[in-house]
Short mmCIF file of C-alpha atoms and ligand atoms in Angstrom, two decimals:
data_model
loop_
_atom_site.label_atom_id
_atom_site.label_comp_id
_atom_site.label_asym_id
_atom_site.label_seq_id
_atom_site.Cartn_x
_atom_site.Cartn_y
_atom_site.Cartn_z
CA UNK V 1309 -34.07 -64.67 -126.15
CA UNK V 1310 -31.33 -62.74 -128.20
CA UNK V 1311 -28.54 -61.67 -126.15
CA UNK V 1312 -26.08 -58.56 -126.13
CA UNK V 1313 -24.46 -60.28 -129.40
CA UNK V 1314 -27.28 -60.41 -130.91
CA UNK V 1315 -28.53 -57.32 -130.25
CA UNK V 1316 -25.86 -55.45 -130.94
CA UNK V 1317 -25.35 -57.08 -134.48
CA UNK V 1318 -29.17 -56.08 -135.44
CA UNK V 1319 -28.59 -52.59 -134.15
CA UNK V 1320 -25.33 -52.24 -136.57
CA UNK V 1321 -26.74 -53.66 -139.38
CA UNK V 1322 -30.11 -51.59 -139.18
CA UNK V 1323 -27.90 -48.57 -138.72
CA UNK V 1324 -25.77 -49.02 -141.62
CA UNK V 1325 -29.12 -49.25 -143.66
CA UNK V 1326 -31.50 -46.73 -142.56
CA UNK V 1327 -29.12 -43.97 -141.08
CA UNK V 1328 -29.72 -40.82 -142.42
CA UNK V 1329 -33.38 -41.17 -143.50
CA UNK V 1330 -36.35 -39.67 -143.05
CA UNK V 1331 -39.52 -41.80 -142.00
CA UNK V 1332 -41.86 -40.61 -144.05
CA UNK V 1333 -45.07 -42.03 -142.48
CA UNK V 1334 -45.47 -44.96 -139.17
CA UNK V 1335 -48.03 -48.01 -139.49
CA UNK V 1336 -49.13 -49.72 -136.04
CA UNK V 1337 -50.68 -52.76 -135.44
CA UNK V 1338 -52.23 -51.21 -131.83
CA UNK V 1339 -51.81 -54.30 -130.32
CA UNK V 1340 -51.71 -52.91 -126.19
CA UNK V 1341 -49.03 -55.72 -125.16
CA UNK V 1342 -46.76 -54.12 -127.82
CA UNK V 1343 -46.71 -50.67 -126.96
CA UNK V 1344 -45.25 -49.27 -123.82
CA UNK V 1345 -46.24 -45.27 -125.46
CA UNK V 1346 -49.14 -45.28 -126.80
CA UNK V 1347 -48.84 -46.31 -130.86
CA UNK V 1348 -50.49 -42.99 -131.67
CA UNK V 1349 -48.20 -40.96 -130.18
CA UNK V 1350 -44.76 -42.99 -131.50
CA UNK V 1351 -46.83 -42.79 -135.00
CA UNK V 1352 -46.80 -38.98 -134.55
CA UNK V 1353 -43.31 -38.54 -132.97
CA UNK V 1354 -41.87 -40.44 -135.79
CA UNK V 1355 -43.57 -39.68 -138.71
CA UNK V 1356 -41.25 -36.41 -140.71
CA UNK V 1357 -38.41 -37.33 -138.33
CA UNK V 1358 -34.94 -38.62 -139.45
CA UNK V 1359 -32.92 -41.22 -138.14
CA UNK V 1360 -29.13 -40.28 -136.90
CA UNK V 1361 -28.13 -43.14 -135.31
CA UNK V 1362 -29.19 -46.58 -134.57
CA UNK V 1363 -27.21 -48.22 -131.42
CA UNK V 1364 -27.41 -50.80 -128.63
CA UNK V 1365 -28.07 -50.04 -124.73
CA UNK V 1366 -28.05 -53.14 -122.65
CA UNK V 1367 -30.42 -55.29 -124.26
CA UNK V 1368 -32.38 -52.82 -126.23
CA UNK V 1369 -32.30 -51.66 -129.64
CA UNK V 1370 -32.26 -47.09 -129.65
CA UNK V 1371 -33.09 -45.34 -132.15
CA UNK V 1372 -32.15 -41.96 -131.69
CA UNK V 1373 -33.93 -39.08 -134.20
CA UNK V 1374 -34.28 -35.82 -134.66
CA UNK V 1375 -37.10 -33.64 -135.82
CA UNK V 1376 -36.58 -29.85 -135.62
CA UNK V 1377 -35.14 -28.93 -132.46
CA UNK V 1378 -36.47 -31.79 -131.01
CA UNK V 1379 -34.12 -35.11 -129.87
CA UNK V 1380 -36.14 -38.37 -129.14
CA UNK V 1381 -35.36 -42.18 -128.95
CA UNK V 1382 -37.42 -44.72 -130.21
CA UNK V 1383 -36.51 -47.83 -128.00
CA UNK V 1384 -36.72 -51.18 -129.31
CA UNK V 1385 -36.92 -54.16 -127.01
CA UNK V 1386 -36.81 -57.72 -128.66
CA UNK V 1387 -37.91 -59.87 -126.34
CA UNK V 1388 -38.14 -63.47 -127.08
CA UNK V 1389 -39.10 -63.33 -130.79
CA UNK V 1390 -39.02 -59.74 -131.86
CA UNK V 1391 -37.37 -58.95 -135.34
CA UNK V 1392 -36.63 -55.62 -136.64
CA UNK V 1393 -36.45 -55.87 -140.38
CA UNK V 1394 -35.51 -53.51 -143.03
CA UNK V 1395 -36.64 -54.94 -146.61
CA UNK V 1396 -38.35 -53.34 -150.19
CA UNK V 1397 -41.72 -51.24 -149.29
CA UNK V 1398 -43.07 -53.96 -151.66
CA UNK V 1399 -41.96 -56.67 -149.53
CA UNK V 1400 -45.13 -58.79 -148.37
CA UNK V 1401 -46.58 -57.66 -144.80
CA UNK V 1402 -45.55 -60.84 -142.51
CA UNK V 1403 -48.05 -62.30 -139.91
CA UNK V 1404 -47.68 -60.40 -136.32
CA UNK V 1405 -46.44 -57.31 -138.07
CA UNK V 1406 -46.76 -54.51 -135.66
CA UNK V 1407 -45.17 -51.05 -136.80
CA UNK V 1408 -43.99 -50.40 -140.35
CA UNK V 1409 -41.75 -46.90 -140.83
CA UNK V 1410 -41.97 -45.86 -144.63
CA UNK V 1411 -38.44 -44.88 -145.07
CA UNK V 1412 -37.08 -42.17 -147.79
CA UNK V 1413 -35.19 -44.78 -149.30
CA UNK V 1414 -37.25 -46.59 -150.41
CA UNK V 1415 -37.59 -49.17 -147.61
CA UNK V 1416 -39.55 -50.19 -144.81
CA UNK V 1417 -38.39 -50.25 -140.90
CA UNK V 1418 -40.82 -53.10 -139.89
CA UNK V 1419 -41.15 -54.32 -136.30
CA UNK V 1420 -42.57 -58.02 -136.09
CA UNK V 1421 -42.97 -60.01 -133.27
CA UNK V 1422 -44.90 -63.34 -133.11
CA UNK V 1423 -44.93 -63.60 -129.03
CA UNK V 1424 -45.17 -60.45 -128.33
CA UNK V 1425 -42.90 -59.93 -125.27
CA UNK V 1426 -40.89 -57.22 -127.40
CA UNK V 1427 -41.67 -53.65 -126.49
CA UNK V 1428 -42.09 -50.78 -128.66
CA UNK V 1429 -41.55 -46.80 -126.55
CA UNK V 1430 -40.04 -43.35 -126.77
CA UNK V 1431 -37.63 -42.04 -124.47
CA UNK V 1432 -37.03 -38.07 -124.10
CA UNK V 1433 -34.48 -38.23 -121.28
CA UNK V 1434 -31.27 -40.31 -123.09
CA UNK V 1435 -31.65 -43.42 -122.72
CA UNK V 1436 -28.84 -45.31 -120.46
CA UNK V 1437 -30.05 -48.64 -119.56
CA UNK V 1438 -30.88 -50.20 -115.86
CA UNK V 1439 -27.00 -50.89 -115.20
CA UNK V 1440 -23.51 -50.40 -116.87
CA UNK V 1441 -22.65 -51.10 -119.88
CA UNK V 1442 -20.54 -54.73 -119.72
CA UNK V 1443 -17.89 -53.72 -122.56
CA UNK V 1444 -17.11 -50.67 -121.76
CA UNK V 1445 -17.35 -50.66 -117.77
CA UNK V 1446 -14.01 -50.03 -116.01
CA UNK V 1447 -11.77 -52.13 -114.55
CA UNK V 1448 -12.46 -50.45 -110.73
CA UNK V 1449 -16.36 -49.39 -111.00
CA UNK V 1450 -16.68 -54.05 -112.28
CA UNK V 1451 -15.18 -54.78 -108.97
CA UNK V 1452 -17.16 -52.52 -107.46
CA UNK V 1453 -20.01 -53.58 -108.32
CA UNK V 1454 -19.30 -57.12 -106.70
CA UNK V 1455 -18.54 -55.76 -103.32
CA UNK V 1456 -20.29 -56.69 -99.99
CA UNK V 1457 -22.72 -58.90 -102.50
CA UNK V 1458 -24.06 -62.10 -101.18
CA UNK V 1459 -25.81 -62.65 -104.31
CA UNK V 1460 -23.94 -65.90 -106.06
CA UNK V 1461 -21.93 -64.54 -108.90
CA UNK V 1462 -23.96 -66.51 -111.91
CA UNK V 1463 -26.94 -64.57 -110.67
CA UNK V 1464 -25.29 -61.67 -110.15
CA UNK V 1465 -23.58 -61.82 -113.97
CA UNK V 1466 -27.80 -61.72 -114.59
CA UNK V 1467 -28.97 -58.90 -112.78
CA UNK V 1468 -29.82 -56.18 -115.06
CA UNK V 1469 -29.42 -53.37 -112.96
CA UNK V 1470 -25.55 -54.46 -112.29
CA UNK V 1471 -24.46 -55.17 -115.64
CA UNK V 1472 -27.61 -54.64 -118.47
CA UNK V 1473 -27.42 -57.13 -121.43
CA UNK V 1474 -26.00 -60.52 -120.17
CA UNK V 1475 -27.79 -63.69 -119.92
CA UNK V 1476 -27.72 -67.13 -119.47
CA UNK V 1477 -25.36 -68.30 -122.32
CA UNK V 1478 -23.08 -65.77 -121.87
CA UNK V 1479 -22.78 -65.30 -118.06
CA UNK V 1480 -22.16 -69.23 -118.12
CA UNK V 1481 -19.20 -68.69 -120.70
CA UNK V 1482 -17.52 -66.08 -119.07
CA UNK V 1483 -17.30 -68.01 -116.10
CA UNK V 1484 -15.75 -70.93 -117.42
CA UNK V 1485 -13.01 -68.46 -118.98
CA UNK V 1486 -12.37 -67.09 -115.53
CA UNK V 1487 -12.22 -70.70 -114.05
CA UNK V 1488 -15.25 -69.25 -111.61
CA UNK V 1489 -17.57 -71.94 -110.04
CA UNK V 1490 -21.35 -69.78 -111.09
CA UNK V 1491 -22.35 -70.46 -106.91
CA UNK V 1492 -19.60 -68.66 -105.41
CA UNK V 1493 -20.84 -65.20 -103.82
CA UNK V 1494 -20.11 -62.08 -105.28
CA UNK V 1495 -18.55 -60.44 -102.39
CA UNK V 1496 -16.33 -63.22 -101.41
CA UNK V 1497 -14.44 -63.13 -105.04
CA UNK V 1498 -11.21 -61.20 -105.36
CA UNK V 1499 -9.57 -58.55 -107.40
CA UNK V 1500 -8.31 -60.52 -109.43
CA UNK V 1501 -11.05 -63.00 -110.04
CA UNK V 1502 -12.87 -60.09 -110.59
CA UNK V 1503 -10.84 -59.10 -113.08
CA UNK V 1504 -10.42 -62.44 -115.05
CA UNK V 1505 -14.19 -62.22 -114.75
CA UNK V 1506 -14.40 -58.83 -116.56
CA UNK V 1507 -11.98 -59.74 -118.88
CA UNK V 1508 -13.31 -62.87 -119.79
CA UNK V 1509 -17.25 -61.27 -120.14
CA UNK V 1510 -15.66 -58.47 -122.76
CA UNK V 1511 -13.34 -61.54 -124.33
CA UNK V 1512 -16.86 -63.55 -125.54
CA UNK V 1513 -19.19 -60.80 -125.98
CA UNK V 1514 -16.80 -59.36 -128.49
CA UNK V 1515 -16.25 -62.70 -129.77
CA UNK V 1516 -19.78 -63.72 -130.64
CA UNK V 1517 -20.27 -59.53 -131.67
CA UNK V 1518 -17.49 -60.82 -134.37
CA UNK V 1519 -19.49 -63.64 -135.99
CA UNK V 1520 -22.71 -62.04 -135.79
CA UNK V 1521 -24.52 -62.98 -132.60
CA UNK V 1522 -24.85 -67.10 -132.22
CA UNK V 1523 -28.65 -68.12 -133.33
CA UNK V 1524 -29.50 -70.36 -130.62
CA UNK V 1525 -33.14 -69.09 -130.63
CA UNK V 1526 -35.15 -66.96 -133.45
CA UNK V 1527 -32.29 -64.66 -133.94
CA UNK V 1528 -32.59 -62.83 -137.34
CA UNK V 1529 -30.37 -60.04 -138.89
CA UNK V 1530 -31.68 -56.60 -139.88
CA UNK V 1531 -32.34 -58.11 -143.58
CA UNK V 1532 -34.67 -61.12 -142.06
CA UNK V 1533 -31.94 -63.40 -142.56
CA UNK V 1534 -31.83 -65.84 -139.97
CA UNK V 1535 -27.98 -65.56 -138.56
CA UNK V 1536 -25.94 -68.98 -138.90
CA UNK V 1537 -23.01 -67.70 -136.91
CA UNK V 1538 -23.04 -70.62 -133.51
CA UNK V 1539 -20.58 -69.00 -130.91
CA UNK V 1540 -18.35 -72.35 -129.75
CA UNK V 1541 -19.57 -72.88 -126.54
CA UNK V 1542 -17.72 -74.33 -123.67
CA UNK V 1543 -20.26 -75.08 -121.16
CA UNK V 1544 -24.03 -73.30 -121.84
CA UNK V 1545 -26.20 -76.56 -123.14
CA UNK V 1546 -23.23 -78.92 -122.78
CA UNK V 1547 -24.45 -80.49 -119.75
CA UNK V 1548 -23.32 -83.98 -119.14
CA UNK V 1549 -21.00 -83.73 -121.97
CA UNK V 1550 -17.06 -83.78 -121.09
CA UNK V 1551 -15.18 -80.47 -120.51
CA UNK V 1552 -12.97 -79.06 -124.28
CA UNK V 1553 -10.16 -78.59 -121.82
CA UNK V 1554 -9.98 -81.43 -118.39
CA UNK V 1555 -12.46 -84.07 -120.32
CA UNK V 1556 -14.46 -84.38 -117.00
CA UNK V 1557 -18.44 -84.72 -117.36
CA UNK V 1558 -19.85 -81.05 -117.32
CA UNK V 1559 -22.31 -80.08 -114.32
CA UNK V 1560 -25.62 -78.40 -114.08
CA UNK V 1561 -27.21 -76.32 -111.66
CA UNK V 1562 -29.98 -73.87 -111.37
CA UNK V 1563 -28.98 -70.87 -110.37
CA UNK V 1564 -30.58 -67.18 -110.06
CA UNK V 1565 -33.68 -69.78 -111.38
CA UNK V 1566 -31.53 -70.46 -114.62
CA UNK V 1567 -29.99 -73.54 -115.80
CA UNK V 1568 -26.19 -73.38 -115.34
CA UNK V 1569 -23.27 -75.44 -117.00
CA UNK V 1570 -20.34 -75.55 -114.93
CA UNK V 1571 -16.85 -77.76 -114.90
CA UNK V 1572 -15.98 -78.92 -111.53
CA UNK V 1573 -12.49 -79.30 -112.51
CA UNK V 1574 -11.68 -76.03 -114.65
CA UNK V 1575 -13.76 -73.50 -111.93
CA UNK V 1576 -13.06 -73.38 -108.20
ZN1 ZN Q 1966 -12.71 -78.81 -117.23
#
């Protein structure tokens, strides 16, 4: 499942190839799991629209365009094995191909998506996402978010409608930075936990943002390049392994239903 990293580095490099062009006609496969608005209608929306910016929200890849006086987003959602891939019109149609935008420069906007848990829609109303945004939340509106919580803090960290676009790998990072055991209930942490929480959160999502998104699962760049950057984790997947900082035999837990990596030592 890509993560905020992940997503983010996708979204940047499709926008620094395809921003500014016109789509000058919209394939779809039709496939019904695919398409949350119906493929005929993104086909029309899209097709003699241009494409002004192409960003991250959460976990979701928007595309916003315009088209006359008209201002739509075209929302991409990943899912588990969803690639958005800009290559040569030429380029040879990959298996589970489902929507190809004929750019104006010469290149293809191609959606594929072997498992089909991505989602393909259009959004009139700006889209914002189901919570806040993790990097750029303040330091006031994080800790309130916390408050009067009984949720534990792991699952809070997943949540969506908290914070949109963390997972598992990072929500078990950040943790471990803030020295936080991942069962400890939201409303019973601190201010300042809180805050070496939010800190810590921003610390390795713009970490792993700055070597391209770590490829733990299908993760490929906006050129179909599968991405070799492998964030240096401290606890996600490390079970039973020892701890880079106290040496002591890493934990594991479910929490929230998700496998969590925790040092007893390092996080009280
Ligand atoms: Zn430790």
């Amino acid at each position: 499942m890509p993560e905020l990293p992940e997503v983010e580095t996708v979204a940047n490099g499709v926008h620094e190839r395809v921003h500014g062009q016109a789509i000058l006609a919209v394939w779809t496969s039709n496939k019904p799991q695919t398409f949350k608005t119906p493929p005929q209608e993104i086909a029309e929306t899209l097709t003699g629209a241009r494409i002004d910016r192409v960003h991250r929200v959460g976990k979701t890849i928007v595309v916003n365009l315009s088209r006359l006086t008209e201002t739509t987003q075209f929302l991409v959602h990943l899912g588990m094995t969803g690639r958005l891939l800009v290559c040569p019109a030429e380029a040879p149609i990959a298996p589970h191909t489902h929507a190809i935008l004929t750019l104006s420069g010469g290149r293809d906007l191609r959606f594929v998506d072997a498992r089909r848990f991505g989602r393909l829609s259009l959004d009139r109303t700006g889209y914002g996402g189901p919570g806040q945004e993790p990097l750029t939340i303040s330091k006031d509106d994080f800790v309130s978010l916390f408050k009067g919580r009984k949720l534990a803090i792991k699952a809070a960290l997943l949540n969506q409608s908290l914070l949109h676009g963390v997972g598992n790998i990072y929500a078990d990072e950040s943790l471990y930075r803030a020295a936080i055991r991942p069962r400890r209930q939201s409303g019973r942490l601190t201010r300042t936990e809180l805050l070496r929480l939010r800190l810590a959160l921003v610390e390795v999502l713009k970490h792993a943002i700055s070597l391209g998104g770590s490829s733990v699962s299908d993760y490929v760049d906006a050129d179909g390049v599968r991405g070799f950057f492998q964030l240096e984790h401290m606890v996600y997947s490390r079970a039973g392994e020892p701890c880079k900082v106290c040496t002591t035999t890493l934990k594991k837990l479910v929490v929230g239903g998700r496998t969590t990596v925790f040092c007893p030592i390092c996080q009280h």
